[in-house]
Coordinates of C-alpha atoms and ligand atoms in Angstrom, one line a residue:
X1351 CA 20.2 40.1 18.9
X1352 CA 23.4 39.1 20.1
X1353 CA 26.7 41.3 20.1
X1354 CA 27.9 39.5 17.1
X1355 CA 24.7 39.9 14.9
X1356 CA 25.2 43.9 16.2
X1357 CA 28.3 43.7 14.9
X1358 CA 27.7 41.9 11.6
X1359 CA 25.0 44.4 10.9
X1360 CA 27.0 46.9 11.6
X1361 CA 30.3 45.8 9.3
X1362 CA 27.5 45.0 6.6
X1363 CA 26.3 48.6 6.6
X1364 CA 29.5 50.0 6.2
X1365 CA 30.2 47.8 3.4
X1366 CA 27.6 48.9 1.3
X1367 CA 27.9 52.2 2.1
X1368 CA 31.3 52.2 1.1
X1369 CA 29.9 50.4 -2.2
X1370 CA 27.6 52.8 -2.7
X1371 CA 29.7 56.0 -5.3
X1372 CA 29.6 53.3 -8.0
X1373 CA 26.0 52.6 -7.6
X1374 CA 24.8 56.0 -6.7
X1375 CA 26.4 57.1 -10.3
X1376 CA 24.6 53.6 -12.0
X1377 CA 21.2 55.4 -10.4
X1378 CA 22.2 58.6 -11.7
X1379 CA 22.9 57.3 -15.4
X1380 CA 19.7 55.4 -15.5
X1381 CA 17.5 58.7 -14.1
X1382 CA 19.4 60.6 -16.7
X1383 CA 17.9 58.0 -19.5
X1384 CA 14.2 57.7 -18.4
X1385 CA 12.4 54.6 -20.4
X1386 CA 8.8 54.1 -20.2
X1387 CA 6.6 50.9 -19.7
X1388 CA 8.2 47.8 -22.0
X1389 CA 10.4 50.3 -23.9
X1390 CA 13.2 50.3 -21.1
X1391 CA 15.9 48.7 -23.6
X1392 CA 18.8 50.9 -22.3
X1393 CA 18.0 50.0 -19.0
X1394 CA 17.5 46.3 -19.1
X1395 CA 20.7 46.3 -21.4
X1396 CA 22.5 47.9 -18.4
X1397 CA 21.0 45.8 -15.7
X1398 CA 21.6 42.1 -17.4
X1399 CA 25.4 43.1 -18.4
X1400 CA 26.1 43.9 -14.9
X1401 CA 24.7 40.9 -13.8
X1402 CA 26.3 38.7 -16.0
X1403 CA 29.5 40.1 -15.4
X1404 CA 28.9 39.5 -11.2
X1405 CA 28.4 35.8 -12.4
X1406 CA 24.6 35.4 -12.5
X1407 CA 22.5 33.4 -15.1
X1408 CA 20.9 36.2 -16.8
X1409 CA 17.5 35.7 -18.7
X1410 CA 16.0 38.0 -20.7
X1411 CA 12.5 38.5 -22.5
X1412 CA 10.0 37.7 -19.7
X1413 CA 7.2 40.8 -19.9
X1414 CA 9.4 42.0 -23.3
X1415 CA 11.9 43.9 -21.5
X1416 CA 12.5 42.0 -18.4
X1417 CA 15.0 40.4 -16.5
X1418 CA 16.0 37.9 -13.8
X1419 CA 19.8 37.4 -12.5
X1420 CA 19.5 33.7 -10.7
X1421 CA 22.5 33.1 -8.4
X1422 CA 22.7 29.2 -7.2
X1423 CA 24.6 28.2 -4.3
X1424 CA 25.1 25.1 -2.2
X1425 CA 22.8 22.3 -1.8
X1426 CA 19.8 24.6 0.4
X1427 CA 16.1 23.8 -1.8
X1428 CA 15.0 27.1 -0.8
X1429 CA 13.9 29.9 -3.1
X1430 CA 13.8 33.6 -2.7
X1431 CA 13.0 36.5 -4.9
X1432 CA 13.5 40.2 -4.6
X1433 CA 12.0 42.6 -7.1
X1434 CA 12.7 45.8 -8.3
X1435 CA 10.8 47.8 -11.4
X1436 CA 12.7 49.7 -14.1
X1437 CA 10.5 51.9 -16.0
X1438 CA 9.9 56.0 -15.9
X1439 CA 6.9 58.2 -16.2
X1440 CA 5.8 60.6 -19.0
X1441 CA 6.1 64.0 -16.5
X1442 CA 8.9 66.9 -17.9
X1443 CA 11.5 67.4 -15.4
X1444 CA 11.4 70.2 -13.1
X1445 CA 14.0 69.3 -10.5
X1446 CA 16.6 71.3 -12.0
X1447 CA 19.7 68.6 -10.8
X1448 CA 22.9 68.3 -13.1
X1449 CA 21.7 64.2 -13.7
X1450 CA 18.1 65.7 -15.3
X1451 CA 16.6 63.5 -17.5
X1452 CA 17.7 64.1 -21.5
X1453 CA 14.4 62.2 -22.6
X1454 CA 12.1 65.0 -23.4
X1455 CA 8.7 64.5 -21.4
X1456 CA 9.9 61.5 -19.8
X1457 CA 11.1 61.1 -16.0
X1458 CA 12.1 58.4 -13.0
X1459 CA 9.6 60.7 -10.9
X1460 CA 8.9 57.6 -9.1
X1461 CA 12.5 56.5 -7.8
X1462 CA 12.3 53.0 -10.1
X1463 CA 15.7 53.9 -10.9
X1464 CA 16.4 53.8 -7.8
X1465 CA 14.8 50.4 -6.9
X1466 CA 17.2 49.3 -10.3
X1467 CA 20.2 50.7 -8.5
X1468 CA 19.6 49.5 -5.3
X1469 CA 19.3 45.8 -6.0
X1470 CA 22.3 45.8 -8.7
X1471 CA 24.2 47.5 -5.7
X1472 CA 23.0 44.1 -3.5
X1473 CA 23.4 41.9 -6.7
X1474 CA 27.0 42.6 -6.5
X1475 CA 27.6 42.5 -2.9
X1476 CA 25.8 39.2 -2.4
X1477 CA 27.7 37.3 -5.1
X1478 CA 30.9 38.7 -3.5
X1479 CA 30.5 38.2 0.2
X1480 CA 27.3 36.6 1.1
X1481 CA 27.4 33.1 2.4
X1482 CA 23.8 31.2 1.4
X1483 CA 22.4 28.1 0.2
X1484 CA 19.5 27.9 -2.2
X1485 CA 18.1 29.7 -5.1
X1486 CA 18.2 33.6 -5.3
X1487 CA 15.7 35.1 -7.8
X1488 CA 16.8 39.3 -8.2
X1489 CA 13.9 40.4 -11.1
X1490 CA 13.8 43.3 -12.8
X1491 CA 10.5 43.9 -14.1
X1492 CA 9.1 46.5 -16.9
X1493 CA 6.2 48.5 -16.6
X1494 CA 5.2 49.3 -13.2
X1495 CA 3.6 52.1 -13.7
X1496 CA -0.3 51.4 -15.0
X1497 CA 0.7 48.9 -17.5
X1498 CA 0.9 45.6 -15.2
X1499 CA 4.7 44.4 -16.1
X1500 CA 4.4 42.1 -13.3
X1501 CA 1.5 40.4 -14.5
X1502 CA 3.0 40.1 -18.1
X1503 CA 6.3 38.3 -16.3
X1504 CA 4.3 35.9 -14.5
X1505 CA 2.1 35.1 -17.7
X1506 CA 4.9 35.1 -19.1
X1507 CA 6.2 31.9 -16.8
X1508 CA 7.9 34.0 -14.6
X1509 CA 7.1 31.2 -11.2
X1510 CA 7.3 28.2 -13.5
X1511 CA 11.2 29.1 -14.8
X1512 CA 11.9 30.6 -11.7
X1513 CA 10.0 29.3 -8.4
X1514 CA 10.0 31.3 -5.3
X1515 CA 8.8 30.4 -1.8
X1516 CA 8.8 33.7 -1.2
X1517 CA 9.1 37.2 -2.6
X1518 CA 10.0 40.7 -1.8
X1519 CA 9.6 44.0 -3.1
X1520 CA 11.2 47.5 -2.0
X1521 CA 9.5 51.3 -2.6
X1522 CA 10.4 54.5 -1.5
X1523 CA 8.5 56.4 0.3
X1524 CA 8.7 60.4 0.6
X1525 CA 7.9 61.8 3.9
X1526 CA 8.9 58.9 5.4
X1527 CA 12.2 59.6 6.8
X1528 CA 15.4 58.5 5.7
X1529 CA 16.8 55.5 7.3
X1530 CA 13.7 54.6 8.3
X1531 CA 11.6 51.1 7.2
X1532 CA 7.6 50.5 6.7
X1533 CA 5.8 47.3 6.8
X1534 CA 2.3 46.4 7.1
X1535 CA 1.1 43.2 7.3
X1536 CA -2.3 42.1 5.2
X1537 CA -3.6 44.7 2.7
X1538 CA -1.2 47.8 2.2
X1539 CA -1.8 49.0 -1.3
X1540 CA -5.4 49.8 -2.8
X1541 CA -7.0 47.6 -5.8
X1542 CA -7.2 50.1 -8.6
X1543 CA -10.1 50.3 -11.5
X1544 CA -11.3 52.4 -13.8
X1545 CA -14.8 52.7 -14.8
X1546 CA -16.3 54.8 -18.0
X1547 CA -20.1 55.6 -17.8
X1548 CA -21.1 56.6 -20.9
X1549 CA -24.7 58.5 -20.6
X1550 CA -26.9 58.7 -24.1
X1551 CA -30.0 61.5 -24.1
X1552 CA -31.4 63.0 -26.6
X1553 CA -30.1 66.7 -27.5
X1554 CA -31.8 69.5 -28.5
X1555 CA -32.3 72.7 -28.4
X1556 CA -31.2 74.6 -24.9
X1557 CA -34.4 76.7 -25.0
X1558 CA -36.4 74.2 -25.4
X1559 CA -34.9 71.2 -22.7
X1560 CA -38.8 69.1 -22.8
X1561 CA -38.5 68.1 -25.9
X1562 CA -34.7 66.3 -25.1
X1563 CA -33.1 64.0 -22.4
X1564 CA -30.2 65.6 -20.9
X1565 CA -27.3 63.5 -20.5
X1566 CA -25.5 66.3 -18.6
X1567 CA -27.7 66.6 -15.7
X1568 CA -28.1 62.6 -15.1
X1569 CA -24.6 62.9 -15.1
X1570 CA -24.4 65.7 -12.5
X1571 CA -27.0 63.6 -10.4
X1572 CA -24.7 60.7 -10.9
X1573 CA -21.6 62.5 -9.8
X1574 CA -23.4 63.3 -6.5
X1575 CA -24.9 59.9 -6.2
X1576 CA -21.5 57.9 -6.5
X1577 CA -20.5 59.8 -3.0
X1578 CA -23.2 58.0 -1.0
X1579 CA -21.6 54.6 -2.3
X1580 CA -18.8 55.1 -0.1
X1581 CA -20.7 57.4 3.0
X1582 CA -23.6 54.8 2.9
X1583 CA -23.1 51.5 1.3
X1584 CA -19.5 50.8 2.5
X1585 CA -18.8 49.6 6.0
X1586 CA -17.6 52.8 7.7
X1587 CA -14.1 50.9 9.5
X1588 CA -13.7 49.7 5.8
X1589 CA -11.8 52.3 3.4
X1590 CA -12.8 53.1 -0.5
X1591 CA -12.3 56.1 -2.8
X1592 CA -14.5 56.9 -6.1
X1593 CA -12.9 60.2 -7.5
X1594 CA -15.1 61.2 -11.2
X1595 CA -11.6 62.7 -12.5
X1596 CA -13.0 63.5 -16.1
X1597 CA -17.0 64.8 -17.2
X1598 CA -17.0 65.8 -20.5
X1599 CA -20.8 67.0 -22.3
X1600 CA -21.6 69.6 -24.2
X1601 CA -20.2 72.3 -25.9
X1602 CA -22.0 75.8 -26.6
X1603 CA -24.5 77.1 -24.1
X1604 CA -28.0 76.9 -25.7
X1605 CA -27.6 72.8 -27.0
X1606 CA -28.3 70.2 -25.1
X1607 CA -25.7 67.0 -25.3
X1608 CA -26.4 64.1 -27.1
X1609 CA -23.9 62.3 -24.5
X1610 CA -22.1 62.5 -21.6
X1611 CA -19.0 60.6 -20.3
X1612 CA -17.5 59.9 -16.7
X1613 CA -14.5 58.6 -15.9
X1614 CA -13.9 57.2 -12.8
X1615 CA -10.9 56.1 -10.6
X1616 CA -11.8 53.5 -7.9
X1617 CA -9.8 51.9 -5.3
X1618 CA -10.7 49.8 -2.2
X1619 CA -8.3 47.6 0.2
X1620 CA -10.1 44.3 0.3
X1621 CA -11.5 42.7 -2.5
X1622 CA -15.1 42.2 -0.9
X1623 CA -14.7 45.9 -1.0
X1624 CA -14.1 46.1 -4.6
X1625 CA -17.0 43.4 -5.3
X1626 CA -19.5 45.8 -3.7
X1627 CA -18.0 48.8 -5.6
X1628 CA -18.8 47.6 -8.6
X1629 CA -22.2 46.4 -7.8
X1630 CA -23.1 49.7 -6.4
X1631 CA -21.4 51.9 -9.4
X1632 CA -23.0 49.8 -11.8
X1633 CA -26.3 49.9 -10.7
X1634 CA -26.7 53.9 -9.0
X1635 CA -25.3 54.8 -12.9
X1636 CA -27.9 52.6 -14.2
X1637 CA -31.2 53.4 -12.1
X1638 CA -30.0 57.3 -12.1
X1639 CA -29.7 57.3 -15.5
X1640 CA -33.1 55.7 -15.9
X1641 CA -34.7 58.1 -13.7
X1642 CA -33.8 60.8 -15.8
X1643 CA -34.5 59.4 -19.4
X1644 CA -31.5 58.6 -20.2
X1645 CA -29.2 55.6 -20.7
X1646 CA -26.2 54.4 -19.1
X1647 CA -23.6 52.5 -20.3
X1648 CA -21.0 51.3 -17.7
X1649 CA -17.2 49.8 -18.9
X1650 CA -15.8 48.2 -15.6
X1651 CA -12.4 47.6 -16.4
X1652 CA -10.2 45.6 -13.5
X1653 CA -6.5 47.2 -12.9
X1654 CA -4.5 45.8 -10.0
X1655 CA -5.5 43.9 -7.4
X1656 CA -5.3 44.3 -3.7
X1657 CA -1.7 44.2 -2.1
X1658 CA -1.7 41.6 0.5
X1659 CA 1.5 40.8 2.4
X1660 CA 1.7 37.5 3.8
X1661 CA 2.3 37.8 8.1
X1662 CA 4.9 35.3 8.7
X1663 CA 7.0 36.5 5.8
X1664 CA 6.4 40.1 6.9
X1665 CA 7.3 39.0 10.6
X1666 CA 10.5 38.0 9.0
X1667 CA 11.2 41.0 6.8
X1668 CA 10.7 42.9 9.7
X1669 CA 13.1 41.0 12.2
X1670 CA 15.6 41.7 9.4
X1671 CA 14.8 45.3 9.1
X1672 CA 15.0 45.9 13.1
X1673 CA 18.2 43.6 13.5
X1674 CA 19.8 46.0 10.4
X1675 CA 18.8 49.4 11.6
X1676 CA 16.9 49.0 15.2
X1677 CA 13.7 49.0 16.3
X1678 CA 12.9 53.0 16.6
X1679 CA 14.0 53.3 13.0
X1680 CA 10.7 50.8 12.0
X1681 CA 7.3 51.3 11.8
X1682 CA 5.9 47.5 12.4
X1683 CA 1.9 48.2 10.9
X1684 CA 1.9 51.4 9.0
X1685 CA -0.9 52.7 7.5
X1686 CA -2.3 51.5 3.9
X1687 CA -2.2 53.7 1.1
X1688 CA -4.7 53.6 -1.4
X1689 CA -2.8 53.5 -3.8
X1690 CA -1.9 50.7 -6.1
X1691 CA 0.9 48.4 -7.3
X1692 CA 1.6 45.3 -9.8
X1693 CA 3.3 43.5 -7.2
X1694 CA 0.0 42.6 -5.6
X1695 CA -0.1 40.1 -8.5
X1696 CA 3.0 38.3 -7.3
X1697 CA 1.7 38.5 -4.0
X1698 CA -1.6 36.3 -4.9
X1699 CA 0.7 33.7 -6.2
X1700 CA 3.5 33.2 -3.6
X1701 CA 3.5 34.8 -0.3
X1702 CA 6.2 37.7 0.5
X1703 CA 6.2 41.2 1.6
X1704 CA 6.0 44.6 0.4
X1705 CA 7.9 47.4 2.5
X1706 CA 8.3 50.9 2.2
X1707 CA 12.0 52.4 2.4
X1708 CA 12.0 56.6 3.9
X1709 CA 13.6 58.7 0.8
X1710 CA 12.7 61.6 3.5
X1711 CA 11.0 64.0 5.9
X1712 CA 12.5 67.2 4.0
X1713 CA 13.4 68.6 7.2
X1714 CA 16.6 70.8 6.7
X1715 CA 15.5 72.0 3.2
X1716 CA 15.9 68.4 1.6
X1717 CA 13.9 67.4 -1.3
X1718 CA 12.8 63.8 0.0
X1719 CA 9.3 64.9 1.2
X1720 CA 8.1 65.5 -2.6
X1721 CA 5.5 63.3 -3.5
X1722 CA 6.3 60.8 -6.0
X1723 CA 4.9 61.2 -9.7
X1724 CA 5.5 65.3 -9.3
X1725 CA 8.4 67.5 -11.4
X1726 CA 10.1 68.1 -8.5
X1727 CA 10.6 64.4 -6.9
X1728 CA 14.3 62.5 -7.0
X1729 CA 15.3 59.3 -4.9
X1730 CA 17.0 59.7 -2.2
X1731 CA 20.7 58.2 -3.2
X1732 CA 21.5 57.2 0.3
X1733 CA 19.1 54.7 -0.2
X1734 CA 20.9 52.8 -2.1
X1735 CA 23.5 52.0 0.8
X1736 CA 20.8 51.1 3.3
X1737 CA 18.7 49.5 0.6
X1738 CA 21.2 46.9 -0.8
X1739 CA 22.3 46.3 3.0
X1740 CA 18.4 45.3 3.7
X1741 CA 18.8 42.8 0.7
X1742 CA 21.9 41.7 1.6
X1743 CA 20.8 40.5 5.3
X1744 CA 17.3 39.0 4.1
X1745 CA 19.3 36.7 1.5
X1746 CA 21.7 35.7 4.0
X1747 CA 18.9 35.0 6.7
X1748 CA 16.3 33.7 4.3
X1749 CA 18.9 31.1 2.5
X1750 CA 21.0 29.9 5.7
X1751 CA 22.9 27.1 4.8
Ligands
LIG628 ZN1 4.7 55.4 -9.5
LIG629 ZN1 6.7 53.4 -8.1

């Protein structure tokens, strides 16, 4: 990097950061008014006013509560979109901090508010003092959280109105420190399924268990079974979880179910993974089940897909990231994590890149080492500074005149 592109990165940090009060009080409002999946009204009213008012061509309705700010300049062809998701999660605040959530049972417990922040605070800094030609896409999408807002958008026409040649999305990441940037190139989040096995016997009396079919102990056997999928069919330098998180039978202590149901969370990082997964489940369920008189019936229902960042955009995302902050502040090919993310949908439609921002080690007493989804989590607001910076630079690289 030369001394100039030091120095630019350098101004362009202090910028934002000196941006950042009005933004850090725009994250603060929005964590204050939690919305869940498709019902973030207040915050998708928020988001399009301020971007109409920074002079972008707002559109509203894609995925219900969606929105995309499109900024045109010059005569570049090129296309970019950056992505951030708006909605909350139904956890009851713990975290005690004077901005608390006032939606009873409802929480940002997984910093989407500060994503929404964070690319409002670049929004506005781009369409002051950003030089680019081309087509920037800034999307706001609903519904992030288990409910697949991303794939609503994009069956929704989301790349038809508004074509990208590539895209980029931004998460925090606690225990990561702050400052800090992850990228990973090929498959960083898990595919996530569920899968219901539903186990009909014949109940009776508990005294008398040979003249029934007990649904309760195929199921044991099957809970069992389903770890020898992943210790014994999977390729041990593969990766693949199946956690039973629910087994309900029975009631009193001397009946013997009727039924029995498992529920089943299953994630793997490549989709020949997942294929064999779902082979295996299906039939161990189904021969177990047989072996013990009973019947099995198994509900395979698909939820994301595998995250997959594309190499060369990654390589660029990552230039970006070390020409903003410096090389001992990235980590070039972190680990997965298995778990799971709608943006994988975008990702099998246009190449882009995923990356993790640091919301925190906790070192020093802070709170940006608790996990996301728990009572106690918050984003880290100095995020939004380094965040909108990231942003900032990739748009002006990615759309050079
Ligand atoms: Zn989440
Ligand atoms: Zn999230």
């Amino acid at each position: 990097m030369s001394v100039v592109e030091e120095r630019h990165a350098h101004d362009l940090l202090a910028a934002l950061k000196a941006q950042a009060p009005e933004f850090i009080e725009v994250r603060r409002d929005i964590h204050r008014h939690p919305e869940m999946g498709y019902k973030e009204y207040r915050t998708s009213d928020l988001v399009a006013e301020r971007l109409q008012k920074l002079g972008y061509r707002v559109s509203r309705g894609l995925g219900g509560t969606g929105v995309v700010g499109q900024l045109r300049r010059g005569q570049g062809i090129k296309t970019l979109g950056l992505r951030a998701d708006m909605d909350a999660l139904p956890i009851v605040e713990e975290t005690g901090l004077p901005y608390s959530s006032c939606m009873p049972g409802i929480m940002h417990a997984c910093g989407h508010d500060g994503h929404t922040a964070t690319l409002l605070a670049a929004a506005k800094h781009i369409a002051g003092n950003v030089q680019f030609s081309g087509t920037l896409n800034l999307i706001f999408q609903p519904a992030e959280e288990g409910l697949g807002g991303a794939k609503k958008m994009l069956e929704d026409g989301l790349l038809q109105q508004f074509p990208c040649d590539a895209v980029f999305a931004m998460h925090n990441m606690p225990g990561l420190a702050q400052g800090h940037l992850m990228f990973r190139e090929g498959p960083m989040m898990a595919s996530s399924d569920y899968v219901t096995i539903t186990l009909h016997g014949k109940g009776g009396h508990g005294a008398m268990p040979h003249q029934a079919a007990d649904p309760l102990v195929a199921g044991a056997a099957i809970v069992l079974g389903l770890q020898s999928i992943v210790s014994r069919n999977v390729d041990p330098l593969e990766s693949a979880v199946i956690t039973v998180g629910s087994f309900q039978s029975g009631s009193v202590n001397n009946v013997i179910p009727q039924q029995a149901v498992l529920s089943l969370s299953v994630r793997a990082l490549s989709p020949e993974v997942r294929e064999l997964l779902q082979k295996r489940i299906t039939e161990l369920a189904q021969a177990q089940a047989q072996s013990y008189g009973v019947s099995a019936q198994v509900e395979y229902q698909r939820g994301y897909p595998v995250l997959v960042n594309d190499p060369g955009v990654t390589h660029f995302a990552r230039q970006v990231a070390q020409d903003l902050v410096g090389a001992a502040r990235i980590t070039p090919q972190g680990k997965p994590l298995t778990s799971s993310e709608d943006f994988a949908y975008v990702l099998e439609q246009v190449p882009g890149c995923y990356l993790l921002i640091g919301n925190g080690s906790g070192e020093g007493g802070g709170h940006g080492a608790c996990m996301v989804h728990n009572p106690g989590y918050d984003f880290n607001d100095d995020n939004i500074a380094l965040g909108s910076a990231y942003w900032s630079l990739l748009v002006e690289r990615y759309l050079q005149g």
